[in-house]
């Protein structure tokens, strides 16, 4: 890889830090995080060194799905604050050199949105065609699978007009009808409204689902159930709409866009993100998240299969060899805590393995999306009782499993590892009541490990996960090789070790990651042809606590970044 051939962009060089506002910081004691809470923590965010903040939805919403059900796209959720708070937050970020990316949720709205209220009121209402309706006189509509419906049925019968409406998510999240040019114009207007306020980009929620198949045909048998996701992403006019969106909105700003891309795979992603398509900049996929995780998040033996993980990540890297640009992430508000998912959250290894995972994210090619709380090594809460869950997805799947007489014990055990609420517990700021998140009752329980794992205790500890993360951020930002360098995988079949080089012009960096609790000694000269006499360690997650040792002798969950 040659630097002179690379088109440099801020969104390729930046590190994204994701904030789930509901769980970041409560400022008024109602138990719910809010914008004022984020404003109060701006200096902390700046201290991380991150460049871009992605905020989960903060728009008006009845919160059936924690803000992913929007009732007014141009207003702030009352629980989160006001538009003035938002403007202050945006200015505070910009003053600190941090860009702000908002969530764009336009596959569906809330059923409480004015458009839907109008649409459902009569068949000839001007807003009727803003949503997808199937008149009941045509019989039962062809099957559509729903993520959040108690029966997994995406069609809901609505008496008022004797018709069914489509909802891929909950019945309170009716799908918007992108086939209608008026709807599309409304969305582009709304996006322009936010760009005019000064935001820097959008993360586009399930954007791959916006185009529906004409006439809602029955899908083939192999695409029934959860497998329907792949069909949802194959709507015939997806690319036409995204290109139109680019023309009407994105081309006018210096902005970044990233698709949440269910149904994107290595064979179709470039249609979305290749530069000449003029659609989106980036996409994030689910191929690594689904390793070892089946329907309804029931896990199997492959849950931490490193060989499969390396294969998926390497194939995804290769796609962007000449075109487009990738993303890397472990955690977000829809997945478990990274240290529980891919590391080892036992007291013995939690710190090392969470630093190891941060090392991976910040030394890969592709823009890193880093989830709040991972910088201090927060782990899954692992609820024992279904009553502790707030997430409608877990609750519905539990009820479905129960109705079917399925294995509830297996369900609860798997959800301790995979449920979304594991990542949504409040940030652990200090060791006072409720971890300093709220003076009231938190909307979701705080993880009981907060006395040991919290920001406050890590601030002054040079060896903390937090300070290691900051060091990694500095290293990446000062090192174009870590950003743009060619990635080459070594030891593809090793079940414990993830090793690779990053090469830019003559600069070579070797990354060694021991994803296991085994001690492993690697014969480096056999791995790679280089002069190890001049090698220097740029970062080592054991450096402060242990004697620096021989290169390539790796302790459990040890991570080394080595300059050759
Ligand atoms: C995305 C969001 C998720 C939400 C869903 C429906 O997957 O990340 O949290 O529930 O879309 O909007
Ligand atoms: Ca609050």
Coordinates of C-alpha atoms and ligand atoms in Angstrom, one line a residue:
X1 CA 0.0 0.0 0.0
X2 CA 1.3 3.4 -1.0
X3 CA 0.3 6.5 0.8
X4 CA 0.3 8.6 -2.3
X5 CA -2.4 6.4 -3.8
X6 CA -4.7 6.8 -0.9
X7 CA -7.6 9.2 -0.8
X8 CA -7.4 10.5 2.7
X9 CA -10.7 11.4 4.5
X10 CA -11.5 12.4 8.0
X11 CA -14.0 9.7 8.4
X12 CA -11.3 7.1 7.5
X13 CA -8.8 8.5 10.0
X14 CA -11.3 9.2 12.8
X15 CA -12.2 7.0 15.7
X16 CA -16.0 6.8 16.4
X17 CA -17.2 6.7 20.0
X18 CA -20.8 5.6 20.3
X19 CA -23.0 7.1 23.0
X20 CA -26.3 5.4 24.0
X21 CA -27.8 8.6 25.7
X22 CA -30.3 6.7 27.8
X23 CA -27.4 5.0 29.7
X24 CA -24.6 7.6 29.6
X25 CA -25.4 10.1 32.3
X26 CA -28.6 11.2 34.0
X27 CA -28.6 14.9 35.1
X28 CA -32.0 15.3 36.7
X29 CA -32.6 12.2 38.8
X30 CA -35.3 10.5 36.7
X31 CA -33.1 7.5 36.1
X32 CA -32.8 8.2 32.4
X33 CA -29.6 9.5 30.8
X34 CA -30.1 12.8 28.9
X35 CA -28.4 15.5 26.8
X36 CA -27.5 17.6 29.8
X37 CA -25.7 14.5 31.2
X38 CA -23.6 14.3 28.0
X39 CA -22.9 18.0 28.2
X40 CA -21.6 17.5 31.7
X41 CA -19.3 14.8 30.5
X42 CA -17.9 16.5 27.5
X43 CA -14.4 16.9 29.0
X44 CA -14.3 13.2 29.6
X45 CA -15.2 12.4 26.0
X46 CA -12.6 14.8 24.8
X47 CA -10.0 13.1 27.1
X48 CA -10.5 9.9 25.2
X49 CA -9.1 11.5 22.1
X50 CA -11.9 10.2 19.9
X51 CA -12.8 12.2 16.8
X52 CA -16.4 11.4 16.1
X53 CA -19.4 10.7 18.4
X54 CA -22.4 8.7 17.2
X55 CA -25.5 9.4 19.2
X56 CA -28.2 6.8 19.2
X57 CA -31.7 8.3 18.5
X58 CA -32.6 11.4 20.6
X59 CA -35.7 12.4 18.7
X60 CA -39.3 12.5 20.1
X61 CA -40.4 9.0 20.7
X62 CA -42.8 7.0 22.8
X63 CA -39.8 4.6 23.4
X64 CA -41.3 1.3 22.4
X65 CA -37.8 0.5 21.1
X66 CA -35.7 3.1 23.0
X67 CA -36.0 5.8 20.5
X68 CA -35.9 3.7 17.3
X69 CA -39.6 4.5 17.0
X70 CA -39.7 8.2 16.1
X71 CA -42.8 10.3 16.5
X72 CA -41.2 13.6 15.4
X73 CA -38.0 13.7 13.4
X74 CA -37.4 17.4 14.1
X75 CA -37.7 17.4 17.8
X76 CA -35.9 16.1 20.9
X77 CA -37.3 13.4 23.1
X78 CA -38.7 15.1 26.2
X79 CA -36.8 12.7 28.5
X80 CA -33.6 13.7 26.9
X81 CA -34.0 17.5 26.9
X82 CA -34.7 20.3 24.4
X83 CA -33.5 21.5 21.1
X84 CA -31.5 24.1 22.9
X85 CA -29.7 21.4 24.9
X86 CA -29.0 19.7 21.6
X87 CA -27.5 22.8 20.1
X88 CA -25.4 23.4 23.2
X89 CA -24.2 19.8 23.0
X90 CA -23.3 20.1 19.3
X91 CA -21.4 23.3 19.9
X92 CA -19.6 21.7 22.9
X93 CA -18.5 18.8 20.7
X94 CA -17.4 21.0 17.9
X95 CA -15.4 23.3 20.2
X96 CA -13.5 20.2 21.2
X97 CA -12.9 19.1 17.7
X98 CA -15.3 16.3 17.8
X99 CA -17.8 15.6 15.0
X100 CA -21.3 14.5 15.7
X101 CA -23.1 11.7 13.8
X102 CA -26.8 11.2 14.4
X103 CA -28.9 8.1 14.0
X104 CA -31.2 8.2 11.0
X105 CA -34.2 5.9 11.5
X106 CA -36.2 6.0 8.3
X107 CA -37.1 2.4 7.5
X108 CA -40.0 3.0 9.9
X109 CA -41.4 5.6 12.1
X110 CA -43.5 5.4 15.3
X111 CA -47.2 4.6 15.0
X112 CA -47.6 7.8 17.0
X113 CA -46.0 9.9 14.2
X114 CA -48.5 12.4 12.7
X115 CA -48.0 10.7 9.3
X116 CA -49.1 7.4 10.6
X117 CA -52.0 8.8 12.5
X118 CA -53.2 10.4 9.2
X119 CA -52.4 7.3 7.2
X120 CA -54.4 4.9 9.2
X121 CA -57.4 7.2 9.5
X122 CA -58.9 6.5 6.1
X123 CA -58.0 4.8 2.8
X124 CA -58.1 8.0 0.9
X125 CA -56.1 10.2 3.4
X126 CA -53.2 12.0 1.6
X127 CA -50.8 10.2 3.9
X128 CA -52.1 6.8 3.1
X129 CA -49.2 6.0 0.8
X130 CA -46.6 7.0 3.4
X131 CA -46.9 3.4 4.7
X132 CA -47.4 -0.1 3.4
X133 CA -51.0 -1.3 3.5
X134 CA -52.6 -4.5 2.4
X135 CA -56.4 -4.3 2.0
X136 CA -58.1 -7.2 3.9
X137 CA -60.4 -8.0 1.0
X138 CA -57.3 -9.4 -0.8
X139 CA -57.1 -12.0 1.9
X140 CA -54.2 -12.7 4.3
X141 CA -51.0 -10.9 3.1
X142 CA -47.9 -13.0 2.1
X143 CA -45.7 -13.9 5.1
X144 CA -43.3 -11.4 6.4
X145 CA -41.1 -12.0 9.4
X146 CA -40.9 -9.4 12.2
X147 CA -38.0 -8.9 14.6
X148 CA -40.2 -7.7 17.5
X149 CA -43.7 -8.9 17.0
X150 CA -44.9 -11.2 19.7
X151 CA -45.9 -13.7 16.9
X152 CA -43.0 -12.7 14.6
X153 CA -45.6 -11.6 12.1
X154 CA -44.8 -8.3 10.3
X155 CA -48.4 -7.6 9.1
X156 CA -50.8 -6.1 11.7
X157 CA -54.5 -5.9 11.0
X158 CA -55.9 -2.4 11.6
X159 CA -59.7 -2.3 12.0
X160 CA -60.2 1.3 11.2
X161 CA -59.6 0.8 7.5
X162 CA -59.9 -3.0 7.3
X163 CA -56.3 -3.4 6.2
X164 CA -53.0 -4.7 7.3
X165 CA -49.9 -2.6 7.7
X166 CA -46.3 -3.7 7.5
X167 CA -43.9 -3.5 10.4
X168 CA -40.5 -5.4 10.2
X169 CA -39.9 -4.4 13.8
X170 CA -42.7 -3.8 16.4
X171 CA -46.3 -3.0 15.6
X172 CA -45.4 0.4 17.0
X173 CA -42.8 0.8 14.2
X174 CA -44.7 0.8 10.9
X175 CA -42.5 0.7 7.8
X176 CA -42.4 3.8 5.7
X177 CA -43.2 3.5 2.1
X178 CA -40.1 4.6 0.1
X179 CA -41.9 3.9 -3.1
X180 CA -43.8 7.1 -2.5
X181 CA -41.7 10.1 -3.8
X182 CA -43.4 12.4 -1.4
X183 CA -42.2 10.4 1.5
X184 CA -38.7 10.4 0.1
X185 CA -38.8 14.2 -0.3
X186 CA -39.9 14.6 3.3
X187 CA -37.0 12.5 4.5
X188 CA -34.4 14.4 2.5
X189 CA -35.8 17.7 3.8
X190 CA -35.5 16.4 7.3
X191 CA -31.9 15.3 6.7
X192 CA -31.1 18.7 5.3
X193 CA -32.7 20.3 8.4
X194 CA -30.2 18.5 10.7
X195 CA -27.2 19.2 8.4
X196 CA -28.1 22.9 8.4
X197 CA -27.9 22.7 12.2
X198 CA -24.4 21.5 11.8
X199 CA -24.3 17.8 12.3
X200 CA -21.6 15.9 10.6
X201 CA -23.2 12.7 9.4
X202 CA -25.7 9.9 9.8
X203 CA -25.6 6.3 10.9
X204 CA -28.5 4.8 9.0
X205 CA -30.6 2.4 10.9
X206 CA -31.5 -0.8 8.9
X207 CA -31.2 1.3 5.8
X208 CA -30.8 -1.8 3.6
X209 CA -34.5 -2.6 4.2
X210 CA -36.1 0.6 2.8
X211 CA -37.0 -0.8 -0.7
X212 CA -39.8 -3.4 -0.6
X213 CA -40.6 -5.9 -3.4
X214 CA -43.5 -4.8 -5.6
X215 CA -46.8 -6.4 -4.6
X216 CA -45.2 -8.1 -1.6
X217 CA -44.7 -11.5 -3.2
X218 CA -44.4 -14.6 -1.1
X219 CA -40.6 -15.3 -0.5
X220 CA -39.1 -18.7 -1.3
X221 CA -39.0 -21.3 1.6
X222 CA -35.3 -20.9 2.3
X223 CA -35.9 -17.2 3.1
X224 CA -38.7 -17.7 5.7
X225 CA -38.2 -16.8 9.3
X226 CA -35.1 -14.9 10.4
X227 CA -33.5 -15.8 7.0
X228 CA -35.9 -13.2 5.5
X229 CA -33.4 -10.5 6.5
X230 CA -31.4 -11.3 3.3
X231 CA -34.5 -10.8 1.2
X232 CA -35.3 -7.5 3.0
X233 CA -31.9 -6.2 2.0
X234 CA -32.5 -7.1 -1.7
X235 CA -35.3 -4.6 -2.4
X236 CA -35.2 -3.7 -6.1
X237 CA -34.8 0.0 -5.6
X238 CA -32.5 0.3 -2.6
X239 CA -29.6 1.7 -4.6
X240 CA -31.7 4.0 -6.6
X241 CA -33.0 5.6 -3.4
X242 CA -29.6 5.9 -1.8
X243 CA -28.2 7.5 -4.9
X244 CA -31.1 9.9 -4.9
X245 CA -30.5 10.6 -1.2
X246 CA -26.9 11.4 -2.0
X247 CA -27.9 13.8 -4.8
X248 CA -30.5 15.5 -2.6
X249 CA -28.6 15.6 0.6
X250 CA -25.1 14.2 1.2
X251 CA -23.3 15.8 -1.8
X252 CA -23.9 19.2 -0.4
X253 CA -22.0 18.6 2.9
X254 CA -18.6 17.5 4.1
X255 CA -20.3 14.6 5.9
X256 CA -20.0 10.9 6.6
X257 CA -22.6 8.2 6.3
X258 CA -22.6 4.6 7.5
X259 CA -25.2 2.0 6.9
X260 CA -26.3 -0.4 9.5
X261 CA -26.4 -3.2 6.9
X262 CA -28.2 -6.3 7.8
X263 CA -28.1 -8.5 4.7
X264 CA -24.9 -7.0 3.5
X265 CA -22.2 -9.5 2.6
X266 CA -18.8 -9.4 1.0
X267 CA -20.4 -10.0 -2.4
X268 CA -22.8 -7.1 -2.3
X269 CA -21.3 -4.4 0.0
X270 CA -19.4 -2.5 -2.7
X271 CA -22.7 -1.7 -4.4
X272 CA -23.4 0.4 -1.3
X273 CA -20.0 2.0 -0.6
X274 CA -17.8 2.0 -3.6
X275 CA -17.0 5.7 -4.2
X276 CA -18.3 5.7 -7.8
X277 CA -21.7 4.6 -6.7
X278 CA -22.3 7.9 -4.8
X279 CA -24.4 6.3 -2.2
X280 CA -22.8 5.8 1.3
X281 CA -19.3 5.9 2.7
X282 CA -19.3 2.9 5.0
X283 CA -21.4 0.0 6.1
X284 CA -21.3 -2.3 9.1
X285 CA -22.0 -5.9 8.8
X286 CA -23.1 -8.7 11.1
X287 CA -21.0 -11.6 9.8
X288 CA -18.7 -11.8 12.9
X289 CA -21.6 -11.2 15.3
X290 CA -23.4 -14.2 14.0
X291 CA -20.6 -16.6 14.5
X292 CA -21.9 -19.1 17.0
X293 CA -25.2 -17.3 17.5
X294 CA -28.4 -18.7 16.0
X295 CA -32.0 -17.8 15.8
X296 CA -33.3 -15.9 18.9
X297 CA -29.6 -15.5 19.9
X298 CA -29.3 -19.1 21.0
X299 CA -25.5 -19.8 21.0
X300 CA -23.5 -22.8 20.0
X301 CA -19.9 -24.1 20.4
X302 CA -18.6 -21.6 17.8
X303 CA -19.4 -18.7 20.0
X304 CA -15.7 -17.7 20.4
X305 CA -14.3 -19.6 17.4
X306 CA -11.2 -17.5 16.6
X307 CA -10.4 -19.2 13.3
X308 CA -13.9 -18.3 11.9
X309 CA -13.6 -14.8 13.3
X310 CA -10.3 -14.2 11.6
X311 CA -11.6 -15.6 8.3
X312 CA -14.7 -13.3 8.4
X313 CA -12.6 -10.2 9.3
X314 CA -10.0 -10.9 6.7
X315 CA -12.4 -11.5 3.9
X316 CA -14.2 -8.3 4.8
X317 CA -10.9 -6.4 4.8
X318 CA -10.0 -7.8 1.3
X319 CA -13.2 -6.4 -0.2
X320 CA -12.0 -2.9 0.3
X321 CA -8.6 -3.5 -1.2
X322 CA -9.2 -1.0 -4.1
X323 CA -12.6 0.5 -3.5
X324 CA -14.7 1.6 -0.6
X325 CA -13.7 1.6 3.1
X326 CA -14.6 -0.8 5.9
X327 CA -15.6 -0.6 9.5
X328 CA -14.6 -2.6 12.6
X329 CA -16.5 -3.0 15.8
X330 CA -17.3 -5.5 18.5
X331 CA -19.9 -3.8 20.7
X332 CA -22.8 -1.6 20.3
X333 CA -26.3 -1.2 21.8
X334 CA -27.5 -4.3 20.0
X335 CA -24.7 -6.7 21.0
X336 CA -23.2 -8.0 24.2
X337 CA -20.2 -6.4 25.9
X338 CA -17.1 -7.1 23.8
X339 CA -15.2 -8.5 26.8
X340 CA -17.9 -11.1 27.5
X341 CA -18.4 -11.9 23.8
X342 CA -14.9 -12.2 22.5
X343 CA -12.7 -12.0 25.6
X344 CA -12.8 -13.4 29.0
X345 CA -14.8 -11.5 31.7
X346 CA -13.5 -13.6 34.7
X347 CA -11.7 -11.5 37.3
X348 CA -8.4 -13.0 36.3
X349 CA -8.5 -12.1 32.6
X350 CA -11.0 -9.3 32.2
X351 CA -8.5 -6.5 32.2
X352 CA -6.0 -8.1 29.8
X353 CA -8.7 -9.4 27.5
X354 CA -10.5 -6.1 27.2
X355 CA -7.3 -4.3 26.4
X356 CA -6.5 -6.9 23.9
X357 CA -9.9 -6.3 22.1
X358 CA -9.3 -2.6 22.1
X359 CA -5.9 -3.2 20.6
X360 CA -7.5 -5.2 17.8
X361 CA -10.1 -2.5 17.0
X362 CA -7.6 0.3 16.9
X363 CA -5.0 -1.6 14.9
X364 CA -7.2 -2.9 12.1
X365 CA -7.8 -1.3 8.8
X366 CA -11.3 0.3 8.6
X367 CA -12.9 3.0 10.8
X368 CA -13.2 1.7 14.4
X369 CA -16.6 2.1 16.0
X370 CA -16.0 1.9 19.7
X371 CA -18.9 1.5 22.2
X372 CA -19.1 3.6 25.4
X373 CA -18.1 1.7 28.5
X374 CA -15.8 -0.7 26.6
X375 CA -12.9 1.7 27.4
X376 CA -13.2 0.7 31.1
X377 CA -13.9 -3.0 30.3
X378 CA -17.6 -3.1 31.2
X379 CA -18.9 -6.6 31.0
X380 CA -22.4 -8.3 30.6
X381 CA -24.8 -8.0 33.5
X382 CA -26.2 -11.5 32.8
X383 CA -29.7 -11.2 34.2
X384 CA -31.0 -14.3 36.0
X385 CA -34.7 -13.3 35.7
X386 CA -36.7 -12.4 32.6
X387 CA -38.3 -9.6 34.7
X388 CA -35.0 -7.7 34.8
X389 CA -35.0 -7.3 31.0
X390 CA -36.4 -4.1 29.4
X391 CA -35.7 -5.0 25.8
X392 CA -38.8 -5.9 23.8
X393 CA -36.8 -8.3 21.7
X394 CA -35.7 -10.5 24.6
X395 CA -39.1 -10.4 26.2
X396 CA -41.0 -11.3 23.0
X397 CA -38.6 -14.1 22.1
X398 CA -38.9 -15.5 25.7
X399 CA -42.7 -15.5 25.4
X400 CA -42.5 -17.1 21.9
X401 CA -40.2 -19.8 23.2
X402 CA -42.5 -20.3 26.2
X403 CA -45.6 -20.6 24.0
X404 CA -43.9 -23.2 21.9
X405 CA -42.9 -25.2 24.9
X406 CA -39.2 -24.5 24.1
X407 CA -36.2 -24.7 26.3
X408 CA -36.4 -21.6 28.6
X409 CA -33.3 -22.5 30.5
X410 CA -31.2 -22.6 27.4
X411 CA -32.8 -19.3 26.3
X412 CA -31.9 -17.6 29.6
X413 CA -28.4 -18.9 29.5
X414 CA -27.8 -17.8 26.0
X415 CA -29.2 -14.3 26.6
X416 CA -26.9 -13.8 29.5
X417 CA -24.2 -13.9 26.8
X418 CA -26.1 -12.2 23.9
X419 CA -29.1 -10.1 25.0
X420 CA -29.0 -6.5 24.0
X421 CA -29.6 -5.2 27.5
X422 CA -26.2 -6.4 28.5
X423 CA -24.7 -3.5 26.6
X424 CA -27.3 -1.0 27.7
X425 CA -26.7 -0.9 31.4
X426 CA -25.6 2.5 32.7
X427 CA -22.1 3.7 32.5
X428 CA -20.2 3.1 35.7
X429 CA -18.7 6.4 36.6
X430 CA -17.6 5.8 40.2
X431 CA -18.3 3.7 43.2
X432 CA -21.1 5.7 44.7
X433 CA -24.8 4.7 44.6
X434 CA -25.9 3.6 41.1
X435 CA -22.3 4.1 39.9
X436 CA -22.8 7.8 39.7
X437 CA -25.1 7.4 36.8
X438 CA -28.2 8.8 38.5
X439 CA -29.5 10.0 41.9
X440 CA -32.8 8.2 41.2
X441 CA -33.7 4.7 40.1
X442 CA -31.9 3.7 36.9
X443 CA -34.2 2.7 34.0
X444 CA -32.1 -0.5 33.7
X445 CA -30.2 -2.1 36.5
X446 CA -26.6 -1.0 37.0
X447 CA -24.1 -3.9 36.8
X448 CA -23.2 -5.0 40.3
X449 CA -19.5 -4.9 39.5
X450 CA -19.3 -1.1 39.4
X451 CA -17.3 -0.8 42.7
X452 CA -14.4 -2.6 40.9
X453 CA -15.1 -1.3 37.3
X454 CA -15.6 2.4 37.0
X455 CA -14.2 5.5 35.3
X456 CA -13.2 7.2 38.5
X457 CA -10.9 4.5 39.8
X458 CA -9.3 4.1 36.3
X459 CA -8.5 7.8 35.7
X460 CA -5.4 7.9 37.9
X461 CA -4.3 4.3 37.4
X462 CA -1.6 4.3 34.6
X463 CA -2.3 0.7 34.0
X464 CA -6.0 0.9 33.7
X465 CA -8.0 -0.1 30.6
X466 CA -9.1 3.5 30.3
X467 CA -5.5 4.8 30.0
X468 CA -4.5 2.0 27.8
X469 CA -7.4 2.9 25.5
X470 CA -6.2 6.5 25.4
X471 CA -2.7 5.4 24.6
X472 CA -4.0 3.3 21.7
X473 CA -6.0 6.2 20.4
X474 CA -2.9 8.4 20.4
X475 CA -0.9 5.7 18.7
X476 CA -3.4 5.2 15.9
X477 CA -3.8 8.9 15.3
X478 CA -0.1 9.4 15.0
X479 CA 0.4 6.4 12.8
X480 CA -0.9 6.4 9.3
X481 CA 0.3 2.8 8.9
X482 CA -2.3 1.7 11.5
X483 CA -5.0 3.5 9.6
X484 CA -4.2 2.9 5.9
X485 CA -1.6 0.2 5.9
X486 CA -2.2 -3.0 4.0
X487 CA -3.5 -5.8 6.3
X488 CA -2.0 -9.3 6.0
X489 CA -3.1 -12.2 8.1
X490 CA -0.6 -14.6 9.6
X491 CA -1.3 -17.9 11.2
X492 CA -4.8 -18.2 9.8
X493 CA -5.5 -21.6 11.4
X494 CA -4.1 -20.9 14.8
X495 CA -7.0 -21.3 17.3
X496 CA -5.5 -18.9 19.9
X497 CA -3.5 -16.3 18.1
X498 CA -4.6 -13.5 15.8
X499 CA -1.5 -12.1 14.2
X500 CA -1.2 -9.7 11.2
X501 CA 1.0 -7.1 9.7
X502 CA 0.1 -3.6 8.6
X503 CA 2.3 -2.1 5.8
X504 CA 2.4 1.3 4.4
X505 CA 5.2 2.2 2.0
X506 CA 8.3 0.9 3.9
X507 CA 6.8 0.9 7.3
X508 CA 5.7 -2.4 8.8
X509 CA 3.8 -3.0 12.0
X510 CA 3.2 -6.4 13.5
X511 CA 0.3 -7.0 15.7
X512 CA 0.2 -10.1 18.0
X513 CA -2.9 -10.9 19.9
X514 CA -3.3 -14.0 22.1
X515 CA -7.0 -14.5 22.3
X516 CA -6.7 -17.4 24.8
X517 CA -5.7 -18.2 28.4
X518 CA -2.8 -20.3 27.1
X519 CA 0.8 -19.2 27.2
X520 CA 2.1 -19.2 23.6
X521 CA 5.6 -18.7 22.2
X522 CA 5.7 -17.8 18.6
X523 CA 8.8 -18.2 16.5
X524 CA 8.7 -14.8 14.9
X525 CA 11.4 -15.2 12.3
X526 CA 9.5 -18.1 10.9
X527 CA 6.4 -16.0 10.8
X528 CA 7.7 -13.1 8.9
X529 CA 10.9 -12.2 7.2
X530 CA 12.2 -9.2 9.0
X531 CA 15.1 -8.0 11.1
X532 CA 13.9 -8.3 14.7
X533 CA 17.0 -6.7 16.1
X534 CA 15.6 -3.3 15.3
X535 CA 12.0 -4.2 16.4
X536 CA 10.4 -1.9 19.0
X537 CA 7.3 -2.5 21.0
X538 CA 4.9 0.4 20.5
X539 CA 2.3 -0.9 22.9
X540 CA 1.9 -4.0 25.1
X541 CA -1.0 -4.7 27.4
X542 CA 1.3 -6.3 29.9
X543 CA 3.9 -3.6 29.8
X544 CA 3.2 -1.9 33.1
X545 CA 2.4 -4.9 35.2
X546 CA 5.1 -7.4 34.1
X547 CA 8.7 -7.4 33.1
X548 CA 8.8 -6.8 29.4
X549 CA 9.8 -10.1 27.9
X550 CA 11.0 -11.7 24.8
X551 CA 9.1 -10.7 21.7
X552 CA 6.6 -13.3 20.6
X553 CA 6.3 -14.9 24.0
X554 CA 2.7 -14.3 24.8
X555 CA 1.0 -14.6 28.1
X556 CA -2.8 -15.1 28.4
X557 CA -4.6 -12.4 26.4
X558 CA -1.4 -10.5 25.8
X559 CA -1.4 -8.0 23.0
X560 CA 1.7 -6.4 21.4
X561 CA 2.0 -3.9 18.6
X562 CA 5.5 -4.1 17.3
X563 CA 7.3 -1.8 14.8
X564 CA 9.6 -3.7 12.6
Ligands
LIG1 C1 -31.4 -1.3 14.5 C2 -31.1 -0.7 15.8 C3 -31.8 -1.4 16.9 C4 -33.3 -1.2 16.6 C5 -33.7 -1.7 15.2 C6 -35.0 -1.2 14.8 O1 -31.0 -2.6 14.4 O2 -29.7 -0.7 16.0 O3 -31.5 -1.0 18.2 O4 -34.0 -2.0 17.5 O5 -32.8 -1.2 14.2 O6 -35.0 0.2 14.6
LIG2 CA1 -32.7 12.3 33.0

